């Protein structure tokens, strides 16, 4: 019976409650064996005392082993709890860090998207403004070309008209019609020998009048036409001097018109050149801004791609950390519960062992077991 109790109590692999049950069962067997003894001898009383002492010693050993195992298990659990606490803290901090990083990345992505949207609008407007600028310059160039062509044609007509007026005035002077050249020449002249000059006069003055009709009033042209169409009688009337005066007035008008046209052309060209300079400078400025914003859009696209990749990585890392933390807390919680249950059972076991040792180690126990008289069964 004692050997059975020793083997049972020495088995530390049994759970605490099982070992406690074995202990109580062993004590019951021991008491039955002692109370069932059939011989009462003095030497037998000494043997009983030794057996009780052995049992007490065995119980004390078991109590010490239980306490040693409790210390070992407490040390191991402390290390395990340190592992749990350390990993919980590190993963919680990692999750917090990743949460902040994700928030920052999301805000940056939103900012970049807003920036790209605004840049896209600005680029589109610049494209439209540049196209309008180019069209305006093209239109201005076409207008300037038409104006210049009109000026060149007008200038050629005026120069030709002035030359024709000079030829007409010279021709009239050759036949003595220019009475403005000498105030005393008021007598009649015979026209013998001047037929060729008169024919040239008509052929010279007529084209000049046709050119002049576009620039002067009919009141100036009609008297000259009448003078040329009137039959030549061999003498000049007072109208000849009037015709020369009209021709000179026309010539002066043509010269004034030519000077005004050239001045207007110079002003128009100057205004066109200034306009084109400003428009070209504006176009270049817009082009520079357009290229800069296009570069910013490209940089934003690259930055967006990078930030999205970083966001995906951060979200994946956070998911892993959260999954690990959840499993860690579950596992550590289960281990803690198991440890606390073992501590409670070990406390009960140690209490039972201490009480059993106290009972068996008392004088009353020795007197009881030593003085038992039993009958054989």
mmCIF file of C-alpha atoms in Angstrom:
data_model
loop_
_atom_site.group_PDB
_atom_site.id
_atom_site.type_symbol
_atom_site.label_atom_id
_atom_site.label_comp_id
_atom_site.label_asym_id
_atom_site.label_seq_id
_atom_site.Cartn_x
_atom_site.Cartn_y
_atom_site.Cartn_z
ATOM 1 C CA UNK A 1 0.000 0.000 0.000
ATOM 2 C CA UNK A 2 2.814 2.434 0.925
ATOM 3 C CA UNK A 3 4.696 1.617 -2.292
ATOM 4 C CA UNK A 4 1.539 2.277 -4.272
ATOM 5 C CA UNK A 5 1.091 5.688 -2.616
ATOM 6 C CA UNK A 6 4.740 6.559 -3.255
ATOM 7 C CA UNK A 7 4.555 5.628 -6.910
ATOM 8 C CA UNK A 8 1.350 7.565 -7.313
ATOM 9 C CA UNK A 9 2.467 10.693 -5.496
ATOM 10 C CA UNK A 10 5.851 10.673 -7.184
ATOM 11 C CA UNK A 11 4.248 10.879 -10.603
ATOM 12 C CA UNK A 12 4.498 14.610 -11.387
ATOM 13 C CA UNK A 13 3.070 14.082 -14.835
ATOM 14 C CA UNK A 14 -0.438 13.634 -13.417
ATOM 15 C CA UNK A 15 -2.657 16.709 -13.244
ATOM 16 C CA UNK A 16 -2.909 18.383 -9.873
ATOM 17 C CA UNK A 17 -6.450 17.238 -9.122
ATOM 18 C CA UNK A 18 -5.603 13.703 -10.176
ATOM 19 C CA UNK A 19 -2.519 13.690 -7.966
ATOM 20 C CA UNK A 20 -4.588 15.067 -5.094
ATOM 21 C CA UNK A 21 -7.129 12.309 -5.551
ATOM 22 C CA UNK A 22 -4.372 9.681 -5.634
ATOM 23 C CA UNK A 23 -2.892 11.174 -2.463
ATOM 24 C CA UNK A 24 -6.155 10.930 -0.553
ATOM 25 C CA UNK A 25 -6.759 7.417 -1.852
ATOM 26 C CA UNK A 26 -3.258 6.382 -0.719
ATOM 27 C CA UNK A 27 -3.823 7.764 2.736
ATOM 28 C CA UNK A 28 -7.062 5.833 2.969
ATOM 29 C CA UNK A 29 -5.307 2.614 1.973
ATOM 30 C CA UNK A 30 -2.559 3.245 4.509
ATOM 31 C CA UNK A 31 -5.069 3.775 7.284
ATOM 32 C CA UNK A 32 -6.905 0.601 6.328
ATOM 33 C CA UNK A 33 -3.680 -1.387 6.265
ATOM 34 C CA UNK A 34 -2.678 -0.155 9.719
ATOM 35 C CA UNK A 35 -6.098 -0.671 11.256
ATOM 36 C CA UNK A 36 -6.290 -4.201 9.799
ATOM 37 C CA UNK A 37 -3.099 -5.505 11.431
ATOM 38 C CA UNK A 38 -3.510 -8.879 13.165
ATOM 39 C CA UNK A 39 -0.541 -8.925 15.552
ATOM 40 C CA UNK A 40 0.144 -6.562 18.386
ATOM 41 C CA UNK A 41 3.777 -6.545 19.437
ATOM 42 C CA UNK A 42 6.135 -4.026 20.867
ATOM 43 C CA UNK A 43 8.433 -4.543 17.913
ATOM 44 C CA UNK A 44 5.370 -4.075 15.693
ATOM 45 C CA UNK A 45 4.675 -0.693 17.273
ATOM 46 C CA UNK A 46 8.163 0.496 16.220
ATOM 47 C CA UNK A 47 7.613 -0.697 12.659
ATOM 48 C CA UNK A 48 4.350 1.282 12.463
ATOM 49 C CA UNK A 49 6.130 4.399 13.631
ATOM 50 C CA UNK A 50 8.733 4.021 10.900
ATOM 51 C CA UNK A 51 6.085 3.547 8.238
ATOM 52 C CA UNK A 52 4.270 6.762 9.298
ATOM 53 C CA UNK A 53 7.563 8.643 9.235
ATOM 54 C CA UNK A 54 8.251 7.360 5.714
ATOM 55 C CA UNK A 55 4.828 8.500 4.571
ATOM 56 C CA UNK A 56 5.305 11.912 6.165
ATOM 57 C CA UNK A 57 8.707 12.194 4.496
ATOM 58 C CA UNK A 58 7.179 11.227 1.181
ATOM 59 C CA UNK A 59 4.440 13.841 1.569
ATOM 60 C CA UNK A 60 7.000 16.511 2.446
ATOM 61 C CA UNK A 61 9.032 15.590 -0.649
ATOM 62 C CA UNK A 62 5.938 15.853 -2.792
ATOM 63 C CA UNK A 63 5.135 19.265 -1.289
ATOM 64 C CA UNK A 64 8.656 20.523 -1.978
ATOM 65 C CA UNK A 65 8.548 19.189 -5.556
ATOM 66 C CA UNK A 66 5.182 20.833 -6.090
ATOM 67 C CA UNK A 67 6.555 24.151 -4.849
ATOM 68 C CA UNK A 68 9.671 23.756 -7.012
ATOM 69 C CA UNK A 69 7.541 22.965 -10.037
ATOM 70 C CA UNK A 70 5.360 25.966 -9.203
ATOM 71 C CA UNK A 71 8.431 28.183 -9.088
ATOM 72 C CA UNK A 72 9.684 26.774 -12.391
ATOM 73 C CA UNK A 73 6.303 27.168 -14.020
ATOM 74 C CA UNK A 74 5.975 30.707 -12.622
ATOM 75 C CA UNK A 75 9.380 31.582 -14.106
ATOM 76 C CA UNK A 76 8.451 30.080 -17.469
ATOM 77 C CA UNK A 77 5.081 31.834 -17.470
ATOM 78 C CA UNK A 78 6.747 35.127 -16.573
ATOM 79 C CA UNK A 79 9.005 34.748 -19.621
ATOM 80 C CA UNK A 80 6.031 33.802 -21.761
ATOM 81 C CA UNK A 81 4.052 36.779 -20.434
ATOM 82 C CA UNK A 82 7.027 39.012 -21.187
ATOM 83 C CA UNK A 83 6.979 37.677 -24.753
ATOM 84 C CA UNK A 84 3.234 38.354 -24.953
ATOM 85 C CA UNK A 85 3.509 41.849 -23.479
ATOM 86 C CA UNK A 86 6.502 42.779 -25.635
ATOM 87 C CA UNK A 87 4.900 41.567 -28.848
ATOM 88 C CA UNK A 88 1.555 43.114 -27.949
ATOM 89 C CA UNK A 89 3.245 46.464 -27.301
ATOM 90 C CA UNK A 90 5.377 46.308 -30.451
ATOM 91 C CA UNK A 91 2.476 45.248 -32.673
ATOM 92 C CA UNK A 92 0.139 47.836 -31.141
ATOM 93 C CA UNK A 93 2.739 50.538 -31.783
ATOM 94 C CA UNK A 94 3.306 49.190 -35.295
ATOM 95 C CA UNK A 95 -0.437 49.256 -35.983
ATOM 96 C CA UNK A 96 -0.679 52.824 -34.657
ATOM 97 C CA UNK A 97 2.294 53.880 -36.781
ATOM 98 C CA UNK A 98 0.846 52.218 -39.881
ATOM 99 C CA UNK A 99 -2.539 53.786 -39.191
ATOM 100 C CA UNK A 100 -0.935 57.240 -39.111
ATOM 101 C CA UNK A 101 1.130 56.455 -42.196
ATOM 102 C CA UNK A 102 -1.971 55.283 -44.058
ATOM 103 C CA UNK A 103 -3.823 58.459 -43.072
ATOM 104 C CA UNK A 104 -0.901 60.596 -44.265
ATOM 105 C CA UNK A 105 -0.646 58.671 -47.528
ATOM 106 C CA UNK A 106 -4.383 58.927 -48.150
ATOM 107 C CA UNK A 107 -4.276 62.664 -47.478
ATOM 108 C CA UNK A 108 -1.261 63.060 -49.779
ATOM 109 C CA UNK A 109 -2.959 61.039 -52.515
ATOM 110 C CA UNK A 110 -6.084 63.164 -52.189
ATOM 111 C CA UNK A 111 -3.937 66.311 -52.313
ATOM 112 C CA UNK A 112 -2.086 65.089 -55.404
ATOM 113 C CA UNK A 113 -5.339 64.174 -57.129
ATOM 114 C CA UNK A 114 -6.770 67.612 -56.372
ATOM 115 C CA UNK A 115 -3.553 69.239 -57.598
ATOM 116 C CA UNK A 116 -3.597 67.178 -60.789
ATOM 117 C CA UNK A 117 -7.238 68.093 -61.376
ATOM 118 C CA UNK A 118 -6.482 71.785 -60.997
ATOM 119 C CA UNK A 119 -3.373 71.497 -63.149
ATOM 120 C CA UNK A 120 -5.372 69.697 -65.836
ATOM 121 C CA UNK A 121 -7.861 72.582 -65.926
ATOM 122 C CA UNK A 122 -5.023 75.118 -66.126
ATOM 123 C CA UNK A 123 -3.297 73.133 -68.888
ATOM 124 C CA UNK A 124 -6.538 72.914 -70.864
ATOM 125 C CA UNK A 125 -7.069 76.680 -70.515
ATOM 126 C CA UNK A 126 -3.469 77.359 -71.544
ATOM 127 C CA UNK A 127 -3.925 75.159 -74.591
ATOM 128 C CA UNK A 128 -7.059 77.099 -75.555
ATOM 129 C CA UNK A 129 -5.389 80.465 -74.880
ATOM 130 C CA UNK A 130 -2.308 79.473 -76.890
ATOM 131 C CA UNK A 131 -4.470 78.344 -79.790
ATOM 132 C CA UNK A 132 -6.441 81.623 -79.617
ATOM 133 C CA UNK A 133 -3.190 83.586 -79.450
ATOM 134 C CA UNK A 134 -1.860 81.817 -82.535
ATOM 135 C CA UNK A 135 -5.153 82.408 -84.363
ATOM 136 C CA UNK A 136 -5.186 86.088 -83.390
ATOM 137 C CA UNK A 137 -1.638 86.518 -84.679
ATOM 138 C CA UNK A 138 -2.553 84.706 -87.883
ATOM 139 C CA UNK A 139 -5.606 86.953 -88.331
ATOM 140 C CA UNK A 140 -3.574 90.077 -87.560
ATOM 141 C CA UNK A 141 -0.931 89.006 -90.070
ATOM 142 C CA UNK A 142 -3.572 88.457 -92.742
ATOM 143 C CA UNK A 143 -5.127 91.868 -92.044
ATOM 144 C CA UNK A 144 -1.711 93.524 -92.087
ATOM 145 C CA UNK A 145 -0.926 91.809 -95.376
ATOM 146 C CA UNK A 146 -4.173 93.055 -96.925
ATOM 147 C CA UNK A 147 -3.566 96.554 -95.576
ATOM 148 C CA UNK A 148 -0.042 96.573 -96.967
ATOM 149 C CA UNK A 149 -1.185 95.289 -100.346
ATOM 150 C CA UNK A 150 -3.821 98.026 -100.457
ATOM 151 C CA UNK A 151 -1.211 100.583 -99.458
ATOM 152 C CA UNK A 152 1.241 99.381 -102.088
ATOM 153 C CA UNK A 153 -1.434 99.562 -104.770
ATOM 154 C CA UNK A 154 -2.654 102.965 -103.523
ATOM 155 C CA UNK A 155 0.893 104.264 -103.333
ATOM 156 C CA UNK A 156 1.591 103.127 -106.877
ATOM 157 C CA UNK A 157 -1.588 104.846 -108.101
ATOM 158 C CA UNK A 158 -0.738 108.070 -106.284
ATOM 159 C CA UNK A 159 2.855 108.083 -107.504
ATOM 160 C CA UNK A 160 1.661 107.456 -111.036
ATOM 161 C CA UNK A 161 -0.986 110.172 -110.733
ATOM 162 C CA UNK A 162 1.568 112.655 -109.415
ATOM 163 C CA UNK A 163 3.942 111.837 -112.289
ATOM 164 C CA UNK A 164 1.111 112.232 -114.784
ATOM 165 C CA UNK A 165 0.098 115.566 -113.220
ATOM 166 C CA UNK A 166 3.709 116.753 -113.531
ATOM 167 C CA UNK A 167 3.820 115.654 -117.177
ATOM 168 C CA UNK A 168 0.534 117.432 -117.901
ATOM 169 C CA UNK A 169 1.666 120.615 -116.206
ATOM 170 C CA UNK A 170 4.962 120.516 -118.151
ATOM 171 C CA UNK A 171 3.122 119.920 -121.429
ATOM 172 C CA UNK A 172 0.789 122.861 -120.821
ATOM 173 C CA UNK A 173 3.800 124.999 -119.949
ATOM 174 C CA UNK A 174 5.419 124.069 -123.274
ATOM 175 C CA UNK A 175 2.476 125.469 -125.253
ATOM 176 C CA UNK A 176 2.218 128.532 -123.023
ATOM 177 C CA UNK A 177 -0.951 127.561 -121.254
ATOM 178 C CA UNK A 178 0.605 127.934 -117.826
ATOM 179 C CA UNK A 179 -0.179 131.588 -117.267
ATOM 180 C CA UNK A 180 0.919 131.234 -113.681
ATOM 181 C CA UNK A 181 4.536 131.188 -114.813
ATOM 182 C CA UNK A 182 4.456 134.862 -115.835
ATOM 183 C CA UNK A 183 1.927 137.407 -114.718
ATOM 184 C CA UNK A 184 2.544 139.614 -117.823
ATOM 185 C CA UNK A 185 1.764 136.885 -120.364
ATOM 186 C CA UNK A 186 -1.827 137.685 -121.210
ATOM 187 C CA UNK A 187 -1.610 137.989 -124.974
ATOM 188 C CA UNK A 188 -2.760 135.657 -127.674
ATOM 189 C CA UNK A 189 -0.412 133.060 -129.091
ATOM 190 C CA UNK A 190 -0.690 131.317 -132.307
ATOM 191 C CA UNK A 191 -0.543 127.636 -132.249
ATOM 192 C CA UNK A 192 1.382 127.044 -135.451
ATOM 193 C CA UNK A 193 3.953 124.278 -134.787
ATOM 194 C CA UNK A 194 2.308 123.073 -131.487
ATOM 195 C CA UNK A 195 -0.016 120.376 -132.852
ATOM 196 C CA UNK A 196 2.307 117.584 -131.551
ATOM 197 C CA UNK A 197 2.468 119.117 -128.084
ATOM 198 C CA UNK A 198 -1.307 119.448 -127.950
ATOM 199 C CA UNK A 199 -1.800 115.833 -128.961
ATOM 200 C CA UNK A 200 0.659 114.778 -126.245
ATOM 201 C CA UNK A 201 -1.190 117.063 -123.844
ATOM 202 C CA UNK A 202 -4.434 115.164 -124.299
ATOM 203 C CA UNK A 203 -2.741 111.766 -124.120
ATOM 204 C CA UNK A 204 -0.959 112.790 -120.901
ATOM 205 C CA UNK A 205 -3.661 114.654 -119.067
ATOM 206 C CA UNK A 206 -6.511 112.221 -119.823
ATOM 207 C CA UNK A 207 -4.950 109.251 -117.945
ATOM 208 C CA UNK A 208 -4.038 111.606 -115.125
ATOM 209 C CA UNK A 209 -7.657 112.691 -114.854
ATOM 210 C CA UNK A 210 -8.808 109.074 -114.806
ATOM 211 C CA UNK A 211 -6.406 108.372 -111.923
ATOM 212 C CA UNK A 212 -7.417 111.593 -110.205
ATOM 213 C CA UNK A 213 -11.119 110.760 -110.352
ATOM 214 C CA UNK A 214 -10.675 108.314 -107.451
ATOM 215 C CA UNK A 215 -9.066 110.944 -105.203
ATOM 216 C CA UNK A 216 -10.594 114.329 -106.103
ATOM 217 C CA UNK A 217 -14.093 115.710 -106.587
ATOM 218 C CA UNK A 218 -15.839 115.979 -109.982
ATOM 219 C CA UNK A 219 -15.739 119.777 -109.632
ATOM 220 C CA UNK A 220 -11.980 119.566 -110.133
ATOM 221 C CA UNK A 221 -12.039 116.991 -112.921
ATOM 222 C CA UNK A 222 -14.876 118.376 -115.050
ATOM 223 C CA UNK A 223 -13.247 121.722 -115.978
ATOM 224 C CA UNK A 224 -10.110 119.985 -117.159
ATOM 225 C CA UNK A 225 -12.115 117.482 -119.233
ATOM 226 C CA UNK A 226 -14.066 120.354 -120.800
ATOM 227 C CA UNK A 227 -10.849 122.210 -121.568
ATOM 228 C CA UNK A 228 -9.352 119.170 -123.300
ATOM 229 C CA UNK A 229 -12.514 118.389 -125.304
ATOM 230 C CA UNK A 230 -13.048 121.971 -126.516
ATOM 231 C CA UNK A 231 -11.895 122.686 -130.122
ATOM 232 C CA UNK A 232 -8.553 124.397 -130.387
ATOM 233 C CA UNK A 233 -9.014 127.862 -131.986
ATOM 234 C CA UNK A 234 -5.405 128.939 -131.865
ATOM 235 C CA UNK A 235 -5.704 131.097 -128.799
ATOM 236 C CA UNK A 236 -6.223 130.433 -125.089
ATOM 237 C CA UNK A 237 -8.996 131.810 -123.053
ATOM 238 C CA UNK A 238 -8.786 132.682 -119.406
ATOM 239 C CA UNK A 239 -9.768 129.063 -118.661
ATOM 240 C CA UNK A 240 -6.300 127.775 -119.588
ATOM 241 C CA UNK A 241 -4.796 129.303 -116.497
ATOM 242 C CA UNK A 242 -7.644 127.844 -114.422
ATOM 243 C CA UNK A 243 -6.871 124.343 -115.783
ATOM 244 C CA UNK A 244 -3.208 124.579 -114.875
ATOM 245 C CA UNK A 245 -4.193 125.724 -111.360
ATOM 246 C CA UNK A 246 -6.576 122.765 -111.031
ATOM 247 C CA UNK A 247 -3.873 120.332 -112.147
ATOM 248 C CA UNK A 248 -1.404 121.739 -109.650
ATOM 249 C CA UNK A 249 -4.019 121.538 -106.900
ATOM 250 C CA UNK A 250 -4.672 117.906 -107.830
ATOM 251 C CA UNK A 251 -0.962 117.182 -107.763
ATOM 252 C CA UNK A 252 -0.652 118.754 -104.328
ATOM 253 C CA UNK A 253 -3.651 116.684 -103.126
ATOM 254 C CA UNK A 254 -2.041 113.539 -104.456
ATOM 255 C CA UNK A 255 1.214 114.401 -102.731
ATOM 256 C CA UNK A 256 -0.625 115.049 -99.453
ATOM 257 C CA UNK A 257 -2.584 111.820 -99.838
ATOM 258 C CA UNK A 258 0.609 109.920 -100.595
ATOM 259 C CA UNK A 259 2.345 111.374 -97.544
ATOM 260 C CA UNK A 260 -0.701 110.555 -95.358
ATOM 261 C CA UNK A 261 -0.904 107.007 -96.754
ATOM 262 C CA UNK A 262 2.775 106.416 -96.121
ATOM 263 C CA UNK A 263 2.459 107.806 -92.586
ATOM 264 C CA UNK A 264 -0.612 105.637 -91.937
ATOM 265 C CA UNK A 265 1.233 102.616 -93.305
ATOM 266 C CA UNK A 266 4.194 103.315 -91.030
ATOM 267 C CA UNK A 267 1.880 103.657 -88.024
ATOM 268 C CA UNK A 268 -0.013 100.503 -88.960
ATOM 269 C CA UNK A 269 3.201 98.555 -89.378
ATOM 270 C CA UNK A 270 4.546 99.867 -86.084
ATOM 271 C CA UNK A 271 1.300 98.933 -84.319
ATOM 272 C CA UNK A 272 1.355 95.507 -85.972
ATOM 273 C CA UNK A 273 4.977 94.898 -85.002
ATOM 274 C CA UNK A 274 4.266 95.931 -81.393
ATOM 275 C CA UNK A 275 1.134 93.795 -81.296
ATOM 276 C CA UNK A 276 2.980 90.796 -82.694
ATOM 277 C CA UNK A 277 5.831 91.331 -80.235
ATOM 278 C CA UNK A 278 3.424 91.409 -77.285
ATOM 279 C CA UNK A 279 1.379 88.472 -78.565
ATOM 280 C CA UNK A 280 4.499 86.411 -79.276
ATOM 281 C CA UNK A 281 5.884 87.199 -75.823
ATOM 282 C CA UNK A 282 2.527 86.231 -74.305
ATOM 283 C CA UNK A 283 2.509 83.004 -76.284
ATOM 284 C CA UNK A 284 6.020 82.132 -75.145
ATOM 285 C CA UNK A 285 5.065 82.862 -71.539
ATOM 286 C CA UNK A 286 1.998 80.650 -71.836
ATOM 287 C CA UNK A 287 4.076 77.954 -73.512
ATOM 288 C CA UNK A 288 6.599 78.088 -70.681
ATOM 289 C CA UNK A 289 3.808 77.834 -68.105
ATOM 290 C CA UNK A 290 2.185 75.032 -70.106
ATOM 291 C CA UNK A 291 5.383 72.994 -70.207
ATOM 292 C CA UNK A 292 5.973 73.615 -66.490
ATOM 293 C CA UNK A 293 2.464 72.463 -65.580
ATOM 294 C CA UNK A 294 2.808 69.441 -67.830
ATOM 295 C CA UNK A 295 5.994 68.580 -65.960
ATOM 296 C CA UNK A 296 4.158 69.008 -62.661
ATOM 297 C CA UNK A 297 1.403 66.714 -63.910
ATOM 298 C CA UNK A 298 3.989 64.106 -64.836
ATOM 299 C CA UNK A 299 5.644 64.449 -61.426
ATOM 300 C CA UNK A 300 2.241 64.154 -59.753
ATOM 301 C CA UNK A 301 1.495 60.983 -61.707
ATOM 302 C CA UNK A 302 4.813 59.463 -60.633
ATOM 303 C CA UNK A 303 4.276 60.575 -57.036
ATOM 304 C CA UNK A 304 0.723 59.213 -57.086
ATOM 305 C CA UNK A 305 1.924 55.833 -58.333
ATOM 306 C CA UNK A 306 4.567 55.743 -55.583
ATOM 307 C CA UNK A 307 2.127 56.813 -52.866
ATOM 308 C CA UNK A 308 -0.462 54.255 -53.967
ATOM 309 C CA UNK A 309 2.168 51.512 -53.866
ATOM 310 C CA UNK A 310 3.246 52.657 -50.401
ATOM 311 C CA UNK A 311 -0.400 52.762 -49.282
ATOM 312 C CA UNK A 312 -1.025 49.215 -50.469
ATOM 313 C CA UNK A 313 2.113 48.027 -48.685
ATOM 314 C CA UNK A 314 1.174 49.853 -45.461
ATOM 315 C CA UNK A 315 -2.369 48.457 -45.538
ATOM 316 C CA UNK A 316 -1.011 44.936 -46.108
ATOM 317 C CA UNK A 317 1.484 45.336 -43.239
ATOM 318 C CA UNK A 318 -1.256 46.645 -40.964
ATOM 319 C CA UNK A 319 -3.512 43.699 -41.827
ATOM 320 C CA UNK A 320 -0.680 41.269 -41.017
ATOM 321 C CA UNK A 321 0.087 43.063 -37.744
ATOM 322 C CA UNK A 322 -3.589 43.119 -36.737
ATOM 323 C CA UNK A 323 -4.003 39.432 -37.554
ATOM 324 C CA UNK A 324 -0.874 38.533 -35.591
ATOM 325 C CA UNK A 325 -1.983 40.682 -32.634
ATOM 326 C CA UNK A 326 -5.436 39.098 -32.582
ATOM 327 C CA UNK A 327 -3.964 35.599 -32.587
ATOM 328 C CA UNK A 328 -1.338 36.611 -30.015
ATOM 329 C CA UNK A 329 -3.952 38.010 -27.616
ATOM 330 C CA UNK A 330 -6.100 34.912 -28.026
ATOM 331 C CA UNK A 331 -3.165 32.566 -27.474
ATOM 332 C CA UNK A 332 -1.743 34.549 -24.534
ATOM 333 C CA UNK A 333 -5.171 34.817 -22.963
ATOM 334 C CA UNK A 334 -5.670 31.063 -23.201
ATOM 335 C CA UNK A 335 -2.219 30.397 -21.758
ATOM 336 C CA UNK A 336 -2.891 32.817 -18.900
ATOM 337 C CA UNK A 337 -6.176 31.116 -18.089
ATOM 338 C CA UNK A 338 -4.498 27.683 -18.120
ATOM 339 C CA UNK A 339 -1.705 28.956 -15.900
ATOM 340 C CA UNK A 340 -4.111 30.512 -13.414
ATOM 341 C CA UNK A 341 -6.098 27.265 -13.276
ATOM 342 C CA UNK A 342 -2.911 25.263 -12.631
ATOM 343 C CA UNK A 343 -1.863 27.721 -9.917
ATOM 344 C CA UNK A 344 -5.214 27.326 -8.208
ATOM 345 C CA UNK A 345 -5.065 23.511 -8.403
ATOM 346 C CA UNK A 346 -1.464 23.474 -7.253
ATOM 347 C CA UNK A 347 -2.425 25.625 -4.271
ATOM 348 C CA UNK A 348 -5.154 23.170 -3.397
ATOM 349 C CA UNK A 349 -2.741 20.266 -3.773
ATOM 350 C CA UNK A 350 -0.104 21.899 -1.622
ATOM 351 C CA UNK A 351 -2.702 22.728 1.019
ATOM 352 C CA UNK A 352 -3.865 19.120 1.049
ATOM 353 C CA UNK A 353 -0.289 17.826 1.283
ATOM 354 C CA UNK A 354 0.509 20.232 4.107
ATOM 355 C CA UNK A 355 -2.603 19.243 5.999
ATOM 356 C CA UNK A 356 -1.935 15.516 5.479
ATOM 357 C CA UNK A 357 1.650 15.934 6.638
ATOM 358 C CA UNK A 358 0.512 17.851 9.694
ATOM 359 C CA UNK A 359 -2.013 15.177 10.578
ATOM 360 C CA UNK A 360 0.355 12.233 10.098
ATOM 361 C CA UNK A 361 3.240 13.987 11.819
ATOM 362 C CA UNK A 362 1.268 14.732 14.988
ATOM 363 C CA UNK A 363 1.673 12.832 18.319
ATOM 364 C CA UNK A 364 -1.953 11.836 18.149
ATOM 365 C CA UNK A 365 -1.367 10.101 14.845
ATOM 366 C CA UNK A 366 1.637 8.182 16.142
ATOM 367 C CA UNK A 367 -0.315 7.166 19.271
ATOM 368 C CA UNK A 368 -3.323 6.161 17.256
ATOM 369 C CA UNK A 369 -1.463 4.049 14.680
ATOM 370 C CA UNK A 370 0.996 2.648 17.257
ATOM 371 C CA UNK A 371 -1.721 1.555 19.732
ATOM 372 C CA UNK A 372 -4.148 -0.051 17.345
ATOM 373 C CA UNK A 373 -5.111 -3.631 18.180
ATOM 374 C CA UNK A 374 -6.665 -5.385 15.331
ATOM 375 C CA UNK A 375 -7.946 -8.835 14.610
ATOM 376 C CA UNK A 376 -7.016 -10.925 11.688
ATOM 377 C CA UNK A 377 -9.377 -10.907 8.815
#
